[in-house]
PDB file of C-alpha atoms in Angstrom:
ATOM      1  CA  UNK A 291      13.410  -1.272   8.228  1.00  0.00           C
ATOM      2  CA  UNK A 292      15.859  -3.931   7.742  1.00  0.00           C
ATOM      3  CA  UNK A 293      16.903  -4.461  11.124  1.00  0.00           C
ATOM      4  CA  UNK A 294      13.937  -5.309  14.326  1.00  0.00           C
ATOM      5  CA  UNK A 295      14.641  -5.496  18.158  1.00  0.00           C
ATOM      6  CA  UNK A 296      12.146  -6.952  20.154  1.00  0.00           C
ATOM      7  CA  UNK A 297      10.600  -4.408  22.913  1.00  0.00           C
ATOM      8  CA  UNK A 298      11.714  -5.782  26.196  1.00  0.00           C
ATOM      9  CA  UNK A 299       7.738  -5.743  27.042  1.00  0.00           C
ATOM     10  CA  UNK A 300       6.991  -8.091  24.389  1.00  0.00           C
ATOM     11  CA  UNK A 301       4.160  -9.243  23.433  1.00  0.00           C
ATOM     12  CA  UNK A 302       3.021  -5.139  23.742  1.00  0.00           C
ATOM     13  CA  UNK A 303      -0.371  -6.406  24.155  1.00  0.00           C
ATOM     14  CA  UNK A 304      -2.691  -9.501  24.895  1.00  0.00           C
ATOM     15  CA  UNK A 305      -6.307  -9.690  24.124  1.00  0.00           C
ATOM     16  CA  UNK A 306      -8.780  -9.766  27.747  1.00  0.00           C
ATOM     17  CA  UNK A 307     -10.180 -13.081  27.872  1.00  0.00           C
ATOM     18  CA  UNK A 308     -12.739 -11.074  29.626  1.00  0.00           C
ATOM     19  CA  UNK A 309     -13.727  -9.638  26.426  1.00  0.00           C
ATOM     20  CA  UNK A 310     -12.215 -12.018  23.054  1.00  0.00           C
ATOM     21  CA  UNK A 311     -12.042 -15.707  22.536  1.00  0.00           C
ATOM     22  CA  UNK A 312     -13.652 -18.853  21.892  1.00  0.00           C
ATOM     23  CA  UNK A 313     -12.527 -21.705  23.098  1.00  0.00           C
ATOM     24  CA  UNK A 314      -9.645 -19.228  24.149  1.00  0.00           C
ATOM     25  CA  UNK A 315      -7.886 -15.955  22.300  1.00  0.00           C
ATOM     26  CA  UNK A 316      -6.894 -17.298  18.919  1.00  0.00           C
ATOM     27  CA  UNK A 317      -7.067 -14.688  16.300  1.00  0.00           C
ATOM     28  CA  UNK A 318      -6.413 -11.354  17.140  1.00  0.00           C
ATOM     29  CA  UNK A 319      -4.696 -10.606  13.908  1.00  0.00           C
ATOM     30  CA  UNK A 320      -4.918  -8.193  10.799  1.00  0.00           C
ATOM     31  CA  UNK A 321      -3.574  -4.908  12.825  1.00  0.00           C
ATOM     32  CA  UNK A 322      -4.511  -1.451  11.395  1.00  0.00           C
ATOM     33  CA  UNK A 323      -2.637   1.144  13.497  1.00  0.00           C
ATOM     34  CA  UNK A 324      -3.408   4.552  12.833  1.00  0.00           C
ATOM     35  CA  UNK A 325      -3.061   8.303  15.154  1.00  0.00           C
ATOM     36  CA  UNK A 326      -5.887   9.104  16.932  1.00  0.00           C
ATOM     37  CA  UNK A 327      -6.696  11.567  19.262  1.00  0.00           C
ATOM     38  CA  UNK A 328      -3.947  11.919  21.690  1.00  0.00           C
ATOM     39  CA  UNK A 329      -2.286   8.894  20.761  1.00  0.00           C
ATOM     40  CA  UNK A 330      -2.961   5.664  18.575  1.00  0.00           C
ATOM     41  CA  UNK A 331      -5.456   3.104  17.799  1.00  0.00           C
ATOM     42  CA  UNK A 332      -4.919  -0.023  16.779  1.00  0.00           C
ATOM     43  CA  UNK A 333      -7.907  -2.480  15.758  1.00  0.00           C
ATOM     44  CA  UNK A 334      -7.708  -6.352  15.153  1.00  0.00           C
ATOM     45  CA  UNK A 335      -9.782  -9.196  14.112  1.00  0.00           C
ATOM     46  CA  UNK A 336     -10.931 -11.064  16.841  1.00  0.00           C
ATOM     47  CA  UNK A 337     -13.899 -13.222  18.317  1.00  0.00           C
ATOM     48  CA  UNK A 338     -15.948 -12.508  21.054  1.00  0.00           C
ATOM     49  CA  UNK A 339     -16.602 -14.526  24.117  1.00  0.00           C
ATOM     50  CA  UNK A 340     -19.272 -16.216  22.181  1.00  0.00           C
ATOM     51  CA  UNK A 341     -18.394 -16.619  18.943  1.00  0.00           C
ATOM     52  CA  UNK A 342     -19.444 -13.862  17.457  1.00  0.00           C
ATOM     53  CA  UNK A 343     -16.623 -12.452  15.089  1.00  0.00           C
ATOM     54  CA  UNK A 344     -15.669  -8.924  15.855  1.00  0.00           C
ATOM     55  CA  UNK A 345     -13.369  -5.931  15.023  1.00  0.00           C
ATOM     56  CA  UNK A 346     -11.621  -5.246  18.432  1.00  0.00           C
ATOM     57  CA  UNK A 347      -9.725  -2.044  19.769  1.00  0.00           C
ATOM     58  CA  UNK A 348      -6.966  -0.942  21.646  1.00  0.00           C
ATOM     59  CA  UNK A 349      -5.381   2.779  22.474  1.00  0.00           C
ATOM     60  CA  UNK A 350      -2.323   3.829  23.558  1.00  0.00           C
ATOM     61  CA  UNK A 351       0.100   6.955  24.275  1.00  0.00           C
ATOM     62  CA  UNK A 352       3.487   5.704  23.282  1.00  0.00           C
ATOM     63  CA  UNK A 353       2.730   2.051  21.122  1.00  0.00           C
ATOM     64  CA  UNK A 354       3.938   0.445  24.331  1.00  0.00           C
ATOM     65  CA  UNK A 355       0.940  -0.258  26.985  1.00  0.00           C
ATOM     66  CA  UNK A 356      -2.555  -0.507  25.508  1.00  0.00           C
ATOM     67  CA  UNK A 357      -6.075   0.081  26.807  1.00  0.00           C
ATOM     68  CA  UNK A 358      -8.656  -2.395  25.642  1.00  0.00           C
ATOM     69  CA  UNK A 359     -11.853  -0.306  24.343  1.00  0.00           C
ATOM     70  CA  UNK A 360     -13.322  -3.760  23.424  1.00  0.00           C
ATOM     71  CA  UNK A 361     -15.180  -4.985  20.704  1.00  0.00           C
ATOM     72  CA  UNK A 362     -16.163  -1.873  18.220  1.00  0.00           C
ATOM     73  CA  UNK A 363     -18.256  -3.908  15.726  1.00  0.00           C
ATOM     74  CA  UNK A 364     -19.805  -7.258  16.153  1.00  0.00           C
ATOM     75  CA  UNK A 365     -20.308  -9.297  12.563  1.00  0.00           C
ATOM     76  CA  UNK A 366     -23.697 -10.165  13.922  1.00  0.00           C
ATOM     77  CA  UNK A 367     -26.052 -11.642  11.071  1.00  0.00           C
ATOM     78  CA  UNK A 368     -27.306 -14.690  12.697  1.00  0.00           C
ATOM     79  CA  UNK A 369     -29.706 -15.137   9.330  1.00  0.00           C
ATOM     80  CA  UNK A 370     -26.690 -15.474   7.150  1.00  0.00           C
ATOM     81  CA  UNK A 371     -25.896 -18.680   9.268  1.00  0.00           C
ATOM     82  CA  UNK A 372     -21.963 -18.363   9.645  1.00  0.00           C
ATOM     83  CA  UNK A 373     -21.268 -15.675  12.163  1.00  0.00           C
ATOM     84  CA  UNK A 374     -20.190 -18.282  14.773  1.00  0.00           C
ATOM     85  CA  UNK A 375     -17.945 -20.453  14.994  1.00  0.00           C
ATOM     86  CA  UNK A 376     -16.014 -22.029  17.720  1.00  0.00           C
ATOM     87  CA  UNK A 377     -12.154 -22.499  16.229  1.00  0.00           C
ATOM     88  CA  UNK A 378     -11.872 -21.979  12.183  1.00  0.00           C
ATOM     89  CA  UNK A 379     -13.457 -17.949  12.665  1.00  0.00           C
ATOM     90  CA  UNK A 380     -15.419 -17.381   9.209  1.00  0.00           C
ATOM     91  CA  UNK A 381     -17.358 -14.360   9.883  1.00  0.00           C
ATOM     92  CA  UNK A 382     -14.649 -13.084  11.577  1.00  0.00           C
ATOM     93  CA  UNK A 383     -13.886  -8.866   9.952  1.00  0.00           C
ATOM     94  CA  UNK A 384     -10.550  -9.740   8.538  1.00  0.00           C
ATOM     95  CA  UNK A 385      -8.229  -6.634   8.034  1.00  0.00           C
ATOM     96  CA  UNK A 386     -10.696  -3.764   9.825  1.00  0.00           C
ATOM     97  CA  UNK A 387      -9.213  -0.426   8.438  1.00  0.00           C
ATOM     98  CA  UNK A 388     -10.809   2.671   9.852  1.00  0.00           C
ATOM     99  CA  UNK A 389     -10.662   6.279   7.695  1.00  0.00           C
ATOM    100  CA  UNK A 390     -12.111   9.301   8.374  1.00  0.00           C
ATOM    101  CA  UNK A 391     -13.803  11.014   5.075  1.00  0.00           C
ATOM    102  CA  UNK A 392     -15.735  13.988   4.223  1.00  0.00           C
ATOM    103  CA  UNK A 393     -16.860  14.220   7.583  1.00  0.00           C
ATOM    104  CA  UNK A 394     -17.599  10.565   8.169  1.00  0.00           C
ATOM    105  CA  UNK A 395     -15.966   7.512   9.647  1.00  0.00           C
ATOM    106  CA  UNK A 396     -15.724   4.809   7.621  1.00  0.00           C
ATOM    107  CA  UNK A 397     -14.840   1.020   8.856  1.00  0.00           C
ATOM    108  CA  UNK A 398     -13.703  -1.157   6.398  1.00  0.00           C
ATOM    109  CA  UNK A 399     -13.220  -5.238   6.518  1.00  0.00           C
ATOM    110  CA  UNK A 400     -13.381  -8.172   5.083  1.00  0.00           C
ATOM    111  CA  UNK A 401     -15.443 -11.592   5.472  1.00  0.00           C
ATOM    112  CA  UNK A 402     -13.386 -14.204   4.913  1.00  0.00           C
ATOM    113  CA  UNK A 403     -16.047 -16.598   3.781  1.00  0.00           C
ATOM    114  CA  UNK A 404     -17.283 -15.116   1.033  1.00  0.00           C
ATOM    115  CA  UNK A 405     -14.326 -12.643   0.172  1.00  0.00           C
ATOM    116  CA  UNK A 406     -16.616  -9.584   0.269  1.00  0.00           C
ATOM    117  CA  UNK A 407     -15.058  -6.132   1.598  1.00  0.00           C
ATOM    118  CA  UNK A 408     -17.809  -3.769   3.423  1.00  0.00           C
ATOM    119  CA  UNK A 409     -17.809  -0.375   4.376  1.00  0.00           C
ATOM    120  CA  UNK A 410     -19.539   0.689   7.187  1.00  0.00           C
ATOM    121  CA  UNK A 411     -19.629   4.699   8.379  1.00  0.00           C
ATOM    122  CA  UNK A 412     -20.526   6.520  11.624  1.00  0.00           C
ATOM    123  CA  UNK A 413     -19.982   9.988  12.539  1.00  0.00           C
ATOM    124  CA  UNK A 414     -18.121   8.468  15.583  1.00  0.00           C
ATOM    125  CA  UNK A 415     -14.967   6.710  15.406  1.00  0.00           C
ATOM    126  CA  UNK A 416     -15.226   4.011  17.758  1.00  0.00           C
ATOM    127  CA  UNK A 417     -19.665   3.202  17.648  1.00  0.00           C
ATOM    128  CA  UNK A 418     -22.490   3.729  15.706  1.00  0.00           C
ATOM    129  CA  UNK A 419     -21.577   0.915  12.684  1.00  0.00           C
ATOM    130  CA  UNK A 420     -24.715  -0.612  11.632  1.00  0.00           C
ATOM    131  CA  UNK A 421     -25.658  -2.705   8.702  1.00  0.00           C
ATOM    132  CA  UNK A 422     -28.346  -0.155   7.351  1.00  0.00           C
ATOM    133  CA  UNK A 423     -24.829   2.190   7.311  1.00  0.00           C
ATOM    134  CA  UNK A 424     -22.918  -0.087   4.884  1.00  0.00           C
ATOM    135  CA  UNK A 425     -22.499  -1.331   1.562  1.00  0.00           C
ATOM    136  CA  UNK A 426     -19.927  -4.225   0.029  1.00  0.00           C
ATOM    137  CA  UNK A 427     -17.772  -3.395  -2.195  1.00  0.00           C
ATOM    138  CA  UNK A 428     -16.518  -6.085  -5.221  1.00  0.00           C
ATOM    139  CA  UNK A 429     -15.097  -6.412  -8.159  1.00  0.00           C
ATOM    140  CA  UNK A 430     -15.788  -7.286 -11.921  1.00  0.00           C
ATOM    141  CA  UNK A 431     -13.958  -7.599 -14.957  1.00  0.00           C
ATOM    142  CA  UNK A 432     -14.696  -3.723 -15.208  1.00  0.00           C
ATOM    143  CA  UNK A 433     -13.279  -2.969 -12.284  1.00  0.00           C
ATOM    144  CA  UNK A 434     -14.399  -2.331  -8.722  1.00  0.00           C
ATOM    145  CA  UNK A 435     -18.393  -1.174  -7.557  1.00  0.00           C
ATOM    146  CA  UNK A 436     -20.403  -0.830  -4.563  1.00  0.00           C
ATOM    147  CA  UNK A 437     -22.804  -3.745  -5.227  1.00  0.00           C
ATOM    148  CA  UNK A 438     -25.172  -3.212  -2.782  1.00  0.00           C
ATOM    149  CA  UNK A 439     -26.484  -2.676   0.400  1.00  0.00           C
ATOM    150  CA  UNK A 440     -24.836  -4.392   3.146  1.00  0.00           C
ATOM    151  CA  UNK A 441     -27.884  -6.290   3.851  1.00  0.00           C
ATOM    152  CA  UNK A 442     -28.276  -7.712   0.617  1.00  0.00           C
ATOM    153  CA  UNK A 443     -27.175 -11.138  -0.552  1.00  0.00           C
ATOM    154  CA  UNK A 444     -23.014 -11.024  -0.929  1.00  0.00           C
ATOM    155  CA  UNK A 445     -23.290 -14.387  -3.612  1.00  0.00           C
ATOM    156  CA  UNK A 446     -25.157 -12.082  -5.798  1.00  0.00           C
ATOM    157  CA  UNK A 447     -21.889 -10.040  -6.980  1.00  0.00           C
ATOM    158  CA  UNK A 448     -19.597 -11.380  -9.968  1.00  0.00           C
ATOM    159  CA  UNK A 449     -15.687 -12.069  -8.705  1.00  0.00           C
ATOM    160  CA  UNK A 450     -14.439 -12.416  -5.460  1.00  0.00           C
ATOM    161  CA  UNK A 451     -12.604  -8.821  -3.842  1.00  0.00           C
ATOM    162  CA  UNK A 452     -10.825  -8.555  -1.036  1.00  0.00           C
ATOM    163  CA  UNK A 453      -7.813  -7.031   1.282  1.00  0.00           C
ATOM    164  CA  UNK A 454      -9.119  -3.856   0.558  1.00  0.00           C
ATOM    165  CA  UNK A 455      -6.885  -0.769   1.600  1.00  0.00           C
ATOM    166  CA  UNK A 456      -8.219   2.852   1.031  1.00  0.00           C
ATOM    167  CA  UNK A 457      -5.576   5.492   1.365  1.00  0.00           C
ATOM    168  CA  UNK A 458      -5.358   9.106   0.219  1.00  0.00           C
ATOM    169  CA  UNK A 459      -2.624  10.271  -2.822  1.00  0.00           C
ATOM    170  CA  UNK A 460      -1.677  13.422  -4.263  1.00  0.00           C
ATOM    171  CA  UNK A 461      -3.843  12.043  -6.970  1.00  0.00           C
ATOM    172  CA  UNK A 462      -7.102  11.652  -4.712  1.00  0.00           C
ATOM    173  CA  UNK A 463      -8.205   8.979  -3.246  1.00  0.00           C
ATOM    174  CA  UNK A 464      -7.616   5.428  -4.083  1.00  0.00           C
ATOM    175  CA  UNK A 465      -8.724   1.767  -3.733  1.00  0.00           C
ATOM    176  CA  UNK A 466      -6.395  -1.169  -3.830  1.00  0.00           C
ATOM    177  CA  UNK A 467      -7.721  -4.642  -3.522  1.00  0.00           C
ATOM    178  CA  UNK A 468      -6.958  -8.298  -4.563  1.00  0.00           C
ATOM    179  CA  UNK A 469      -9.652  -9.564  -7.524  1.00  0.00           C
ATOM    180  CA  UNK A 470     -10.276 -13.220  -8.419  1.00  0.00           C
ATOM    181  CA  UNK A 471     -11.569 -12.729 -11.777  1.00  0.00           C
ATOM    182  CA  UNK A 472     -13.398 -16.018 -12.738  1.00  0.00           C
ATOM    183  CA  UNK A 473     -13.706 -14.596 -16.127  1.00  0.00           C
ATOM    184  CA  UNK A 474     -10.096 -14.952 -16.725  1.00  0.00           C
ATOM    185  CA  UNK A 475      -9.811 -17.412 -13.963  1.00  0.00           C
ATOM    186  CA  UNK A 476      -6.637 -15.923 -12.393  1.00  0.00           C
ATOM    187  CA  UNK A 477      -6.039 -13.399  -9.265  1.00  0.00           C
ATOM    188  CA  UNK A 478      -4.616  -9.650  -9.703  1.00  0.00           C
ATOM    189  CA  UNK A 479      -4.115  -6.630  -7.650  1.00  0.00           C
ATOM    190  CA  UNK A 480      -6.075  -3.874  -8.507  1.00  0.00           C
ATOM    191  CA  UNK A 481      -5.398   0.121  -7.896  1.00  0.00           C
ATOM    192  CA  UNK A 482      -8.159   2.488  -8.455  1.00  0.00           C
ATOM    193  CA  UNK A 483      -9.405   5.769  -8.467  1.00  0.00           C
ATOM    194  CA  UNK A 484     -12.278   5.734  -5.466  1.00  0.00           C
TER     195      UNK A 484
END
């Protein structure tokens, strides 16, 4: 991993202004690739046509050419009054990560204005994420908790959490996050037992 070619079909893939972008395609960022299927998905942060910030999705055979699936999830809360935005994208899912768990799928991301992670789960991969299916995670001095439903108000949890990354150890399953602790007043990294 020290030394990087670029593919001769570089960039691999651009968004469909059909489908992202406000004025035009400017995020697209925070890639979670992952085997699926019969190949690989890849999703990305993105914004919609109109504004609306989004967790898009790609698929592809070989990590070369990539099929747009289109937007998967659409941060769509119009009563929490930041979902759109024309240039600066708060509201936009930062860092979508998508597990499958006990028999569930479970899409995870973060808002990037008010550094909450939520988890959303479907029994499909790809649709079915809802805000009645959630819940936000955060942290606390004591560590990390699901503080409530997805609906609810994200101001009302202590600390700020986010970056979260859920992968599975020979230990079990575990959570690693960044934690603003204004307790303390300073920022760590956190690794837990989920």
């Amino acid at each position: 991993l020290e030394r990087w070619t670029v593919h001769p079909k570089y960039p691999v893939y651009t968004p469909n202004p059909e489908l992202y972008g406000r004025p035009g395609v400017m995020h697209c960022r925070d890639y979670h690739a992952m085997p699926f299927e019969d190949g690989y998905l890849m999703l990305f942060a993105e914004l919609t046509r109109d504004g609306v910030g989004c967790v898009g999705a790609i698929r592809s055979r070989n990590l070369v050419d990539w099929e747009d699936i289109g937007p998967t999830f659409k941060v769509d809360k119009p009563g929490w009054g930041y979902t759109q935005w024309d240039i600066v994208g708060y509201g936009i899912p930062e860092s979508p990560f998508l597990m499958q768990k006990d028999g569930r799928w479970h899409l995870w991301f973060t808002d990037n204005l008010v550094n909450r992670t939520y988890r959303l789960w479907s029994d499909l991969p790809l649709t079915g994420w809802t805000w009645d299916r959630g819940a936000f995670f955060h942290g606390s001095p004591l560590g990390w908790d699901w503080a409530a439903e997805a609906s609810g108000v994200p101001a009302a949890a202590a600390g700020s959490a986010a970056a979260c990354e859920v992968f599975e150890t020979a230990c079990g399953w575990v959570v690693s996050y960044y934690f603003f602790d204004p307790v303390e007043a300073r920022s760590v990294l956190r690794v837990e037992p989920l």
